Short mmCIF file of C-alpha atoms in Angstrom, two decimals:
data_model
loop_
_atom_site.label_atom_id
_atom_site.label_comp_id
_atom_site.label_asym_id
_atom_site.label_seq_id
_atom_site.Cartn_x
_atom_site.Cartn_y
_atom_site.Cartn_z
CA MET H 161 37.68 -28.06 45.61
CA GLN H 162 38.03 -25.06 43.15
CA GLU H 163 40.94 -23.85 45.91
CA LYS H 164 42.96 -26.75 46.03
CA PHE H 165 43.35 -26.27 41.76
CA ASP H 166 43.38 -22.30 41.94
CA PHE H 167 46.83 -23.49 44.47
CA LEU H 168 48.71 -26.12 42.65
CA ILE H 169 47.80 -24.05 39.01
CA ASP H 170 48.98 -21.30 40.58
CA ASP H 171 51.97 -22.72 42.01
CA TYR H 172 53.62 -24.58 38.34
CA ILE H 173 52.60 -21.10 37.19
CA LEU H 174 55.43 -18.80 39.51
CA ASN H 175 57.79 -21.69 39.86
CA LYS H 176 57.17 -25.15 37.11
CA VAL H 177 56.63 -27.27 39.63
CA GLY H 178 52.50 -27.32 41.42
CA ILE H 179 53.24 -29.05 44.58
CA ASP H 180 50.01 -28.95 47.63
CA LYS H 181 50.49 -30.77 50.65
CA ASN H 182 46.82 -31.45 51.23
CA PHE H 183 45.48 -32.39 47.91
CA LEU H 184 44.07 -35.70 48.45
CA SER H 185 41.87 -35.68 51.58
CA ALA H 186 43.16 -38.08 54.71
CA THR H 187 40.37 -40.66 53.92
CA LEU H 188 40.94 -40.94 50.28
CA SER H 189 45.14 -41.06 50.66
CA ASN H 190 44.49 -43.54 53.29
CA GLY H 191 42.18 -45.62 50.63
CA LEU H 192 44.08 -45.32 47.94
CA SER H 193 47.26 -46.91 50.08
CA GLN H 194 45.38 -49.84 51.45
CA ASN H 195 44.23 -50.54 48.37
CA ILE H 196 47.67 -50.87 47.29
CA VAL H 197 48.52 -52.98 49.85
CA GLN H 198 45.70 -55.60 48.29
CA LEU H 199 46.65 -55.78 44.87
CA LEU H 200 49.90 -57.13 46.08
CA ALA H 201 48.56 -59.31 48.19
CA ASN H 202 46.45 -60.32 45.89
CA GLY H 203 49.87 -60.77 42.63
CA GLN H 204 48.27 -57.22 40.97
CA MET H 205 50.90 -55.55 40.96
CA SER H 206 53.69 -55.86 37.84
CA PRO H 207 57.35 -54.59 37.18
CA ALA H 208 56.99 -51.40 36.00
CA ARG H 209 58.29 -51.38 32.43
CA ILE H 210 60.42 -48.05 30.32
CA GLY H 211 59.82 -47.68 26.99
CA GLN H 212 56.20 -47.50 24.96
CA ASN H 213 53.34 -49.39 23.25
CA ASP H 214 56.04 -52.84 20.95
CA ASP H 215 59.36 -51.48 22.43
CA GLN H 216 57.83 -51.97 26.20
CA HIS H 217 60.84 -53.50 28.33
CA LYS H 218 62.09 -54.01 31.66
CA ALA H 219 65.06 -51.81 33.31
CA THR H 220 65.65 -52.22 37.00
CA ASN H 221 68.66 -51.11 36.05
CA ILE H 222 66.74 -47.36 35.44
CA ARG H 223 63.75 -47.67 37.13
CA SER H 224 63.04 -50.55 39.84
CA ASP H 225 59.20 -49.87 41.05
CA MET H 226 55.90 -52.61 40.58
CA ILE H 227 52.79 -51.02 39.25
CA TYR H 228 48.71 -51.39 38.96
CA TRP H 229 46.71 -48.60 35.47
CA MET H 230 43.55 -48.00 37.53
CA ASP H 231 40.42 -47.81 34.87
CA LYS H 232 36.88 -46.72 35.46
CA SER H 233 36.02 -49.70 35.57
CA HIS H 234 37.35 -51.63 38.81
CA GLU H 235 34.96 -51.19 41.62
CA ASN H 236 37.26 -49.96 44.32
CA VAL H 237 35.36 -46.83 45.92
CA PHE H 238 38.27 -44.62 46.46
CA GLU H 239 40.05 -45.42 42.49
CA GLN H 240 36.68 -44.35 41.74
CA GLU H 241 36.39 -41.31 43.51
CA PHE H 242 40.55 -40.16 42.56
CA LEU H 243 39.24 -41.28 39.13
CA ALA H 244 36.77 -38.51 39.67
CA LEU H 245 38.51 -35.50 41.70
CA MET H 246 41.32 -35.99 38.07
CA GLU H 247 37.98 -35.38 36.00
CA ASP H 248 37.63 -32.79 37.63
CA LEU H 249 41.17 -30.64 38.01
CA ILE H 250 40.74 -30.99 33.87
CA LEU H 251 37.67 -30.11 33.12
CA TYR H 252 39.11 -26.90 35.69
CA LEU H 253 42.13 -26.65 34.13
CA ASN H 254 40.33 -26.55 30.16
CA LYS H 255 38.50 -23.77 31.93
CA THR H 256 41.14 -21.46 33.18
CA CYS H 257 44.11 -22.28 30.76
CA TYR H 258 42.53 -23.33 27.74
CA ALA H 259 44.90 -26.37 28.52
CA GLY H 260 42.91 -28.64 25.41
CA ILE H 261 43.26 -31.94 27.63
CA ASN H 262 40.99 -34.47 26.70
CA ALA H 263 42.45 -37.70 28.16
CA TYR H 264 44.70 -38.87 30.16
CA GLU H 265 46.39 -42.17 32.31
CA PHE H 266 46.87 -42.96 35.80
CA HIS H 267 48.21 -46.13 37.36
CA TYR H 268 49.47 -46.89 41.12
CA ALA H 269 53.40 -47.12 41.54
CA LEU H 270 55.11 -48.78 45.09
CA TYR H 271 59.12 -48.56 45.79
CA GLN H 272 59.37 -50.94 47.28
CA GLU H 273 62.76 -51.35 49.90
CA GLY H 274 65.66 -50.94 47.14
CA ALA H 275 64.15 -49.81 44.36
CA ALA H 276 64.23 -46.08 42.81
CA TYR H 277 63.59 -44.13 39.24
CA GLY H 278 66.62 -42.73 37.39
CA ARG H 279 66.62 -39.27 36.09
CA HIS H 280 63.75 -39.08 33.09
CA LYS H 281 61.19 -36.60 31.70
CA ASP H 282 57.55 -37.86 31.39
CA ARG H 283 57.01 -37.76 27.23
CA PHE H 284 58.39 -40.17 24.63
CA ARG H 285 60.39 -38.11 22.18
CA ASN H 286 57.69 -39.57 18.75
CA ASP H 287 54.43 -39.13 20.84
CA SER H 288 53.71 -35.83 22.68
CA ASP H 289 50.17 -37.08 23.55
CA ARG H 290 51.12 -36.49 27.14
CA GLN H 291 50.80 -32.69 28.39
CA TYR H 292 51.04 -32.67 33.03
CA SER H 293 52.93 -34.91 34.92
CA VAL H 294 50.51 -35.78 37.86
CA VAL H 295 51.87 -37.47 41.24
CA ASN H 296 50.01 -38.50 43.87
CA TYR H 297 51.87 -39.06 47.31
CA LEU H 298 50.00 -41.49 49.94
CA ASN H 299 52.62 -42.47 52.60
CA ALA H 300 52.31 -41.70 56.02
CA ASP H 301 55.16 -41.05 58.84
CA TRP H 302 57.95 -40.71 55.62
CA VAL H 303 61.18 -38.91 57.03
CA GLU H 304 63.82 -37.92 54.28
CA GLU H 305 66.04 -40.68 55.86
CA ASP H 306 63.28 -42.95 54.16
CA GLY H 307 64.73 -42.12 50.80
CA GLY H 308 62.73 -42.51 48.01
CA LEU H 309 62.44 -38.94 47.54
CA LEU H 310 62.04 -36.55 44.48
CA LEU H 311 64.02 -34.88 43.08
CA LEU H 312 63.59 -32.16 40.74
CA TYR H 313 65.95 -30.23 37.71
CA LYS H 314 65.32 -26.84 37.61
CA ASP H 315 66.76 -24.24 35.81
CA GLU H 316 68.06 -22.60 39.41
CA GLY H 317 68.45 -26.09 40.89
CA THR H 318 66.97 -29.10 42.20
CA GLN H 319 64.23 -29.19 44.04
CA MET H 320 63.31 -32.07 46.71
CA VAL H 321 59.91 -33.85 47.39
CA LEU H 322 59.01 -35.82 50.44
CA PRO H 323 57.05 -37.59 48.72
CA MET H 324 54.03 -37.67 52.53
CA ALA H 325 50.77 -38.89 52.02
CA GLN H 326 48.00 -36.11 50.93
CA THR H 327 50.92 -33.94 48.52
CA THR H 328 49.99 -34.02 44.83
CA VAL H 329 53.33 -33.00 42.54
CA PHE H 330 52.14 -31.49 39.44
CA PHE H 331 53.86 -30.35 36.61
CA LYS H 332 54.95 -29.44 32.27
CA CYS H 333 56.12 -33.56 30.66
CA ASP H 334 58.60 -32.18 28.53
CA GLU H 335 60.22 -29.99 31.05
CA MET H 336 61.02 -31.56 33.74
CA GLU H 337 63.52 -33.92 34.67
CA HIS H 338 63.29 -35.90 37.68
CA GLU H 339 64.20 -38.72 39.73
CA VAL H 340 62.68 -41.20 42.41
CA THR H 341 65.94 -42.12 44.84
CA VAL H 342 65.91 -45.24 46.71
CA SER H 343 63.39 -46.16 48.78
CA LYS H 344 64.83 -47.72 52.35
CA ARG H 345 61.40 -48.35 53.84
CA SER H 346 57.47 -49.18 50.94
CA ARG H 347 57.08 -46.00 49.14
CA MET H 348 53.17 -46.23 47.72
CA SER H 349 51.85 -43.23 44.93
CA ILE H 350 49.83 -42.91 41.88
CA THR H 351 51.42 -40.85 39.27
CA GLY H 352 49.88 -40.75 35.62
CA TRP H 353 49.77 -37.68 32.45
CA LEU H 354 47.48 -35.15 32.03
CA LYS H 355 46.85 -36.15 27.54
CA ARG H 356 45.58 -34.00 24.31
CA SER H 357 45.58 -36.54 21.58
CA ILE H 358 44.67 -35.60 18.39
CA VAL H 359 41.25 -36.88 17.74
CA ALA H 360 41.40 -37.90 12.93
#
């Protein structure tokens, strides 16, 4: 995995966004997408909210995806494999870049037809714990006409990313404004943040 981690981190250092189109194995990507389908069928996916803690609220004009938080206590084998992979990435990032990451959070995200997420950054104004965003796509055979594109607003222009299966995107939470355009078909991903929490 070291080569994959190096590729993602080096691309971030060079371009402010690390993108690896084969970061997740095909088996892992497919297993995670099947789990989202099952979670939806079981009624476990919930409308996403914006804000933090007691200030969380639904704002469908800004964000209209559905989510389910991942947890190591869940018994799904693919979820366990994914979280172990993220823990390995954190260890490598701390070892090679002295990032000081000591926590993380990830959720499944489902954009059904017509769903989108307006331009934003991934860090709360009064909470600097989130350091890096890691977005992992799970969609087979996606084309630009399907919508649901990730748009990254960089100083030199807008970068577009297709949400193709196995692709992982890595960027700094407080640096990169981004949005998800309106999806024209069901779009699945895992989104999360690597955090540096201050321990009292």
